[in-house]
Amino acid sequence: MTDEARGAPPSGVSAADGAAPTDDAVWRPDVLGNDWICRDLTLPAGAVATLVRRRRTLDAGTPSKPAILYLHGFADYFFQVHVADAFEADGYPFHALDLRGYGRSIGRGTGAPGDPGDDPNYVTDLSVYAQELDAALQVMQTEGHEDVVVVAHSAGGLIASLWAHARPGRLAALVLNSPWFDLNSHWFDRVISTRAVGALGKVAPKVPVGALGQDYGRALHRTTGGEWDYDLAWKPIEGFPVRAGWLREIRRGQAHLMRGLSISCPVLVTASARTGAHQGWHAELLTTDSVLDVRHIRSRASKLGPDVTQIAVDGGAHDLALSPEPTRSVYLRTVLGWLDARLPTAVSESR
């Protein structure tokens, strides 16, 4: 992990001010249609991320709760409109961020260092994502949202945790949905293979070393019997190649977390109550976590900071917000209940 992820600001970014988007950055109609809009966040060295929100988050003049910034996982992007609906119905203005090389941001950079170019989702330094998180918060603050809650899923949960540790006092709260804190594999892969990938990632970072299983994606997408209709170019069923340099950095980030973080805001860690088989088709693909091992999530959660709440969701999928009903509504009500209970104190203490 670089000094940036340990607390120093990334290159070209002030820890106090974040990365300022260019003056000519404008909102444009989003692929979600209706009243959804998005804008580029132009980052140091020509990288680009994308911020998404509704045209009118809340009625003008309505007192609002802290704003939500949603962060996706690996081989993912924001399409979960029902999640935004739930937060906004409870008074939380909602924004989502597609990181560089993900979703709406694919192919929008200039091929500069840290920009994946035509290799979606690929970076070799997780700390570069501090640039778009800083920039997103700056845009939200210019809209009047002084208090922000990050809600992050899977790999986004790891990225958001490292960023929150490096930016004390920036968040009102952090909510993690099945965060990726360790490999879902046996000891040999988690220890011996990790060392081999670390060495390979230094000299041949683009070499593929793995791939996502396809069964979970097939269970989700409407074309293969699932409930959800999303862009398969941005969230392919087979995922994107897992490359040595990227996996090396993920393992470095997970090792950093294992040494202990000091996230200053309240943290909610949510995960399915049970782990399911992560290889092959089975009847519980969407009622267990069939991507990660929930035991790893539970055991690592205490490493995040002094104020961590853990909640297990019975019948939850890996992405709890995509679980079958009524589980996904239970998950969303659980998150909103926790935020409503914790934020009055958390926000007042942050000021």
Coordinates of C-alpha atoms in Angstrom, one line a residue:
M1 CA 0.0 0.0 0.0
T2 CA 1.4 3.4 -0.8
D3 CA 1.7 6.4 1.5
E4 CA -1.5 7.8 -0.2
A5 CA -3.6 4.9 1.2
R6 CA -2.0 5.2 4.6
G7 CA -3.1 8.8 4.9
A8 CA -1.1 11.1 2.6
P9 CA -3.1 12.8 -0.2
P10 CA -2.7 11.4 -3.6
S11 CA -0.6 13.2 -6.2
G12 CA -2.3 16.4 -7.3
V13 CA -5.0 16.2 -4.6
S14 CA -5.1 18.3 -1.4
A15 CA -6.2 16.3 1.6
A16 CA -8.3 19.3 2.7
D17 CA -9.8 20.3 -0.7
G18 CA -10.0 17.2 -2.8
A19 CA -9.6 17.1 -6.5
A20 CA -11.4 20.0 -8.1
P21 CA -13.5 19.1 -11.2
T22 CA -12.9 21.3 -14.2
D23 CA -15.0 24.5 -14.4
D24 CA -16.6 23.4 -17.6
A25 CA -17.8 20.0 -16.2
V26 CA -21.6 19.9 -16.6
W27 CA -24.3 17.5 -15.8
R28 CA -25.8 15.5 -18.8
P29 CA -28.7 13.0 -19.2
D30 CA -27.8 9.6 -17.8
V31 CA -28.4 6.2 -19.2
L32 CA -31.0 5.5 -16.4
G33 CA -33.3 8.0 -18.2
N34 CA -36.1 9.9 -16.7
D35 CA -34.7 12.5 -14.4
W36 CA -31.3 11.0 -13.9
I37 CA -28.2 13.0 -14.7
C38 CA -24.4 12.4 -14.6
R39 CA -21.2 14.4 -14.9
D40 CA -17.5 13.6 -15.5
L41 CA -15.0 14.2 -12.7
T42 CA -11.8 15.2 -14.4
L43 CA -8.9 13.9 -12.2
P44 CA -5.2 14.4 -12.1
A45 CA -3.2 13.0 -15.1
G46 CA -6.3 12.9 -17.3
A47 CA -8.3 10.1 -15.5
V48 CA -12.1 10.4 -15.5
A49 CA -14.7 9.1 -13.1
T50 CA -18.5 9.7 -13.3
L51 CA -20.9 11.1 -10.6
V52 CA -24.6 10.2 -10.9
R53 CA -27.7 11.6 -9.3
R54 CA -31.3 12.6 -9.9
R55 CA -31.9 16.0 -11.5
R56 CA -33.8 17.0 -8.3
T57 CA -32.7 14.9 -5.4
L58 CA -35.2 16.5 -3.0
D59 CA -37.7 19.3 -3.2
A60 CA -36.1 22.7 -3.0
G61 CA -36.1 24.0 0.6
T62 CA -36.8 20.6 2.2
P63 CA -34.4 20.0 5.1
S64 CA -32.4 17.0 4.2
K65 CA -30.4 14.4 6.1
P66 CA -26.8 13.7 5.2
A67 CA -26.2 12.8 1.5
I68 CA -25.4 9.3 0.4
L69 CA -22.5 8.5 -1.9
Y70 CA -22.9 5.0 -3.3
L71 CA -19.8 3.0 -4.4
H72 CA -20.0 -0.2 -6.5
G73 CA -17.9 -3.3 -6.4
F74 CA -15.6 -5.1 -8.9
A75 CA -17.1 -5.7 -12.4
D76 CA -20.0 -3.4 -11.4
Y77 CA -21.5 0.1 -11.7
F78 CA -24.5 2.0 -10.4
F79 CA -27.8 0.8 -11.7
Q80 CA -29.8 0.0 -8.5
V81 CA -32.4 2.7 -8.8
H82 CA -34.5 1.0 -6.0
V83 CA -31.6 1.7 -3.6
A84 CA -31.7 5.4 -4.4
D85 CA -35.5 5.4 -4.1
A86 CA -35.3 3.9 -0.6
F87 CA -32.7 6.4 0.7
E88 CA -34.4 9.4 -0.9
A89 CA -37.8 8.4 0.5
D90 CA -36.3 8.5 3.9
G91 CA -34.8 12.0 3.3
Y92 CA -31.2 11.1 2.3
P93 CA -30.1 12.8 -1.0
F94 CA -28.5 10.2 -3.2
H95 CA -25.4 10.2 -5.4
A96 CA -23.5 7.3 -6.9
L97 CA -19.9 7.1 -8.2
D98 CA -18.6 5.0 -11.1
L99 CA -14.9 4.8 -10.5
R100 CA -12.4 5.3 -13.4
G101 CA -12.6 2.3 -15.7
Y102 CA -16.0 1.2 -14.4
G103 CA -19.4 1.5 -15.9
R104 CA -20.0 5.0 -17.3
S105 CA -16.3 5.8 -16.9
I106 CA -15.0 3.0 -19.2
G107 CA -13.0 4.5 -22.0
R108 CA -13.4 8.1 -20.8
G109 CA -9.8 8.7 -19.7
T110 CA -6.7 9.7 -21.6
G111 CA -4.6 6.6 -21.0
A112 CA -2.6 8.5 -18.3
P113 CA -0.9 6.7 -15.4
G114 CA -3.6 5.2 -13.1
D115 CA -6.2 5.2 -15.8
P116 CA -7.2 1.8 -17.1
G117 CA -7.8 3.0 -20.6
D118 CA -9.3 0.1 -22.6
D119 CA -8.7 -2.4 -19.7
P120 CA -11.8 -2.0 -17.6
N121 CA -11.5 -2.1 -13.8
Y122 CA -7.7 -2.4 -13.9
V123 CA -5.4 -0.3 -11.7
T124 CA -2.3 -1.3 -9.8
D125 CA -2.7 1.3 -7.0
L126 CA -5.9 1.4 -5.0
S127 CA -5.0 4.8 -3.5
V128 CA -5.7 6.6 -6.8
Y129 CA -9.4 6.1 -6.1
A130 CA -9.0 8.7 -3.4
Q131 CA -8.9 11.2 -6.2
E132 CA -12.5 10.5 -7.4
L133 CA -13.9 10.1 -3.9
D134 CA -12.4 13.5 -2.9
A135 CA -13.8 15.0 -6.1
A136 CA -17.2 13.6 -5.6
L137 CA -17.4 14.9 -2.1
Q138 CA -16.3 18.4 -3.3
V139 CA -19.2 18.4 -5.9
M140 CA -21.6 17.3 -3.2
Q141 CA -20.4 20.0 -0.9
T142 CA -20.9 22.7 -3.5
E143 CA -24.5 21.4 -3.7
G144 CA -24.9 22.1 0.0
H145 CA -24.4 18.6 1.3
E146 CA -22.0 19.2 4.2
D147 CA -22.5 15.7 5.7
V148 CA -21.9 12.6 3.6
V149 CA -22.4 8.9 4.2
V150 CA -20.6 6.5 1.9
V151 CA -22.4 3.2 1.2
A152 CA -20.0 0.8 -0.5
H153 CA -20.3 -2.8 -1.8
S154 CA -17.7 -5.6 -2.0
A155 CA -14.4 -4.3 -3.5
G156 CA -15.9 -0.8 -3.1
G157 CA -16.1 -1.6 0.6
L158 CA -12.4 -2.2 0.8
I159 CA -11.6 0.9 -1.2
A160 CA -14.0 3.1 0.9
S161 CA -12.6 1.7 4.1
L162 CA -9.0 2.6 3.2
W163 CA -10.1 6.0 2.0
A164 CA -12.1 6.7 5.2
H165 CA -9.1 5.8 7.2
A166 CA -6.9 8.2 5.2
R167 CA -9.5 11.0 5.5
P168 CA -10.5 11.3 9.2
G169 CA -13.5 13.6 9.8
R170 CA -14.7 13.6 6.2
L171 CA -17.7 11.2 6.6
A172 CA -20.7 11.2 8.9
A173 CA -20.8 7.4 8.6
L174 CA -19.7 4.5 6.5
V175 CA -22.0 1.6 5.5
L176 CA -20.4 -1.5 4.0
N177 CA -22.5 -4.1 2.0
S178 CA -20.6 -7.4 1.9
P179 CA -17.1 -5.8 1.9
W180 CA -14.2 -7.7 0.3
F181 CA -11.8 -8.1 3.2
D182 CA -10.2 -11.4 2.1
L183 CA -10.1 -14.0 -0.7
N184 CA -12.9 -16.6 -0.5
S185 CA -10.4 -19.5 -0.8
H186 CA -8.4 -22.0 1.2
W187 CA -5.3 -21.2 3.2
F188 CA -2.9 -22.1 0.3
D189 CA -4.4 -19.4 -2.0
R190 CA -4.7 -16.8 0.7
V191 CA -1.1 -17.2 1.8
I192 CA 1.2 -19.1 -0.7
S193 CA -0.6 -18.1 -3.9
T194 CA -0.8 -14.5 -2.6
R195 CA 3.0 -14.4 -2.4
A196 CA 3.3 -15.7 -5.9
V197 CA 0.8 -13.2 -7.3
G198 CA 2.7 -10.4 -5.4
A199 CA 5.9 -11.3 -7.2
L200 CA 4.3 -11.8 -10.6
G201 CA 2.3 -8.5 -10.2
K202 CA 5.5 -6.6 -10.0
V203 CA 7.1 -7.8 -13.2
A204 CA 4.0 -8.8 -15.3
P205 CA 1.0 -6.9 -13.9
K206 CA -1.2 -7.5 -16.9
V207 CA -1.0 -11.3 -16.8
P208 CA -4.4 -12.8 -16.1
V209 CA -4.4 -14.9 -13.0
G210 CA -8.1 -15.7 -12.6
A211 CA -11.7 -14.9 -13.5
L212 CA -15.0 -14.5 -11.7
G213 CA -17.4 -17.4 -11.6
Q214 CA -20.4 -16.9 -13.9
D215 CA -23.1 -18.5 -11.9
Y216 CA -23.8 -15.6 -9.6
G217 CA -24.1 -13.2 -12.5
R218 CA -26.4 -15.6 -14.4
A219 CA -28.6 -15.7 -11.3
L220 CA -28.9 -11.9 -11.3
H221 CA -29.4 -10.9 -14.9
R222 CA -32.8 -11.0 -16.6
T223 CA -31.6 -12.6 -19.8
T224 CA -30.4 -15.7 -17.8
G225 CA -33.4 -16.0 -15.5
G226 CA -32.6 -13.3 -13.0
E227 CA -34.5 -10.2 -11.9
W228 CA -32.2 -7.4 -12.9
D229 CA -31.7 -5.7 -16.3
Y230 CA -28.3 -3.9 -16.5
D231 CA -25.6 -3.3 -19.1
L232 CA -23.6 -6.4 -19.7
A233 CA -20.8 -4.4 -21.3
W234 CA -20.3 -2.7 -18.0
K235 CA -21.2 -5.6 -15.7
P236 CA -20.5 -8.7 -17.8
I237 CA -21.7 -12.1 -16.4
E238 CA -18.2 -13.4 -16.8
G239 CA -16.7 -10.3 -15.2
F240 CA -13.4 -8.8 -16.4
P241 CA -10.0 -10.5 -16.3
V242 CA -8.4 -10.7 -12.9
R243 CA -4.9 -9.5 -13.6
A244 CA -1.8 -10.0 -11.4
G245 CA -1.0 -6.4 -10.8
W246 CA -4.6 -5.6 -9.8
L247 CA -4.9 -8.7 -7.5
R248 CA -1.6 -7.9 -5.9
E249 CA -2.9 -4.5 -5.0
I250 CA -6.1 -5.9 -3.6
R251 CA -4.2 -8.2 -1.4
R252 CA -2.0 -5.4 -0.2
G253 CA -5.1 -3.4 0.7
Q254 CA -6.6 -6.3 2.5
A255 CA -3.3 -6.8 4.4
H256 CA -3.3 -3.1 5.3
L257 CA -6.8 -3.6 6.8
M258 CA -5.7 -6.6 8.7
R259 CA -3.0 -4.5 10.5
G260 CA -5.8 -2.3 11.7
L261 CA -7.5 0.9 10.5
S262 CA -8.7 3.9 12.5
I263 CA -11.9 5.0 10.8
S264 CA -13.2 7.8 12.9
C265 CA -16.9 7.8 11.9
P266 CA -19.5 5.1 12.9
V267 CA -19.3 2.1 10.6
L268 CA -22.0 -0.4 9.8
V269 CA -20.9 -3.7 8.3
T270 CA -23.7 -5.8 6.7
A271 CA -23.4 -9.3 5.2
S272 CA -25.5 -12.3 4.5
A273 CA -26.0 -14.6 7.4
R274 CA -24.5 -17.6 5.6
T275 CA -21.8 -18.3 3.0
G276 CA -22.8 -20.3 -0.1
A277 CA -20.7 -22.3 -2.6
H278 CA -18.9 -19.9 -4.8
Q279 CA -18.4 -22.3 -7.6
G280 CA -21.2 -24.0 -9.6
W281 CA -24.9 -23.4 -9.9
H282 CA -26.9 -24.1 -6.7
A283 CA -30.3 -23.1 -5.3
E284 CA -28.9 -20.7 -2.8
L285 CA -26.9 -18.4 -5.1
L286 CA -29.1 -15.4 -4.1
T287 CA -29.9 -16.3 -0.5
T288 CA -26.3 -16.7 0.7
D289 CA -23.1 -14.9 -0.1
S290 CA -21.8 -17.0 -2.9
V291 CA -18.9 -14.8 -3.7
L292 CA -17.3 -14.1 -0.3
D293 CA -16.9 -16.0 3.0
V294 CA -19.0 -14.1 5.6
R295 CA -16.7 -15.4 8.3
H296 CA -13.9 -13.3 6.9
I297 CA -16.2 -10.2 6.8
R298 CA -17.2 -10.7 10.5
S299 CA -13.7 -11.4 11.7
R300 CA -12.1 -8.4 9.9
A301 CA -14.8 -5.9 10.7
S302 CA -13.3 -5.2 14.1
K303 CA -10.1 -4.0 12.4
L304 CA -11.9 -1.0 10.9
G305 CA -12.0 1.3 13.9
P306 CA -13.5 1.9 17.4
D307 CA -17.2 2.2 16.4
V308 CA -18.3 -0.7 14.3
T309 CA -21.8 -2.3 14.2
Q310 CA -22.2 -5.7 12.5
I311 CA -25.6 -7.0 11.2
A312 CA -26.2 -10.3 9.5
V313 CA -29.0 -10.4 6.9
D314 CA -30.9 -13.7 6.7
G315 CA -31.4 -14.9 3.1
G316 CA -29.1 -12.1 1.7
A317 CA -27.2 -12.4 -1.6
H318 CA -23.6 -11.2 -2.0
D319 CA -25.0 -7.8 -3.0
L320 CA -27.6 -7.5 -0.3
A321 CA -29.5 -4.8 -2.3
L322 CA -30.0 -7.4 -5.1
S323 CA -31.4 -10.1 -2.8
P324 CA -34.8 -11.5 -3.6
E325 CA -37.7 -9.8 -1.8
P326 CA -38.5 -9.5 1.0
T327 CA -34.8 -9.7 2.0
R328 CA -33.6 -6.6 0.1
S329 CA -36.3 -4.5 1.7
V330 CA -35.3 -5.8 5.1
Y331 CA -31.7 -4.9 4.3
L332 CA -32.5 -1.4 3.2
R333 CA -34.8 -0.8 6.2
T334 CA -32.0 -2.1 8.5
V335 CA -29.5 0.4 7.0
L336 CA -31.9 3.3 7.2
G337 CA -32.8 2.4 10.8
W338 CA -29.2 2.3 11.8
L339 CA -28.5 5.7 10.1
D340 CA -31.5 7.3 11.6
A341 CA -30.4 6.1 15.0
R342 CA -26.7 7.0 14.7
L343 CA -26.5 10.1 12.6
P344 CA -27.8 12.8 14.8
T345 CA -25.0 12.1 17.3
A346 CA -22.4 11.3 14.6
V347 CA -23.1 14.5 12.6
S348 CA -23.1 16.8 15.6
E349 CA -19.8 15.4 16.8
S350 CA -18.2 15.8 13.4
R351 CA -18.9 19.6 13.4

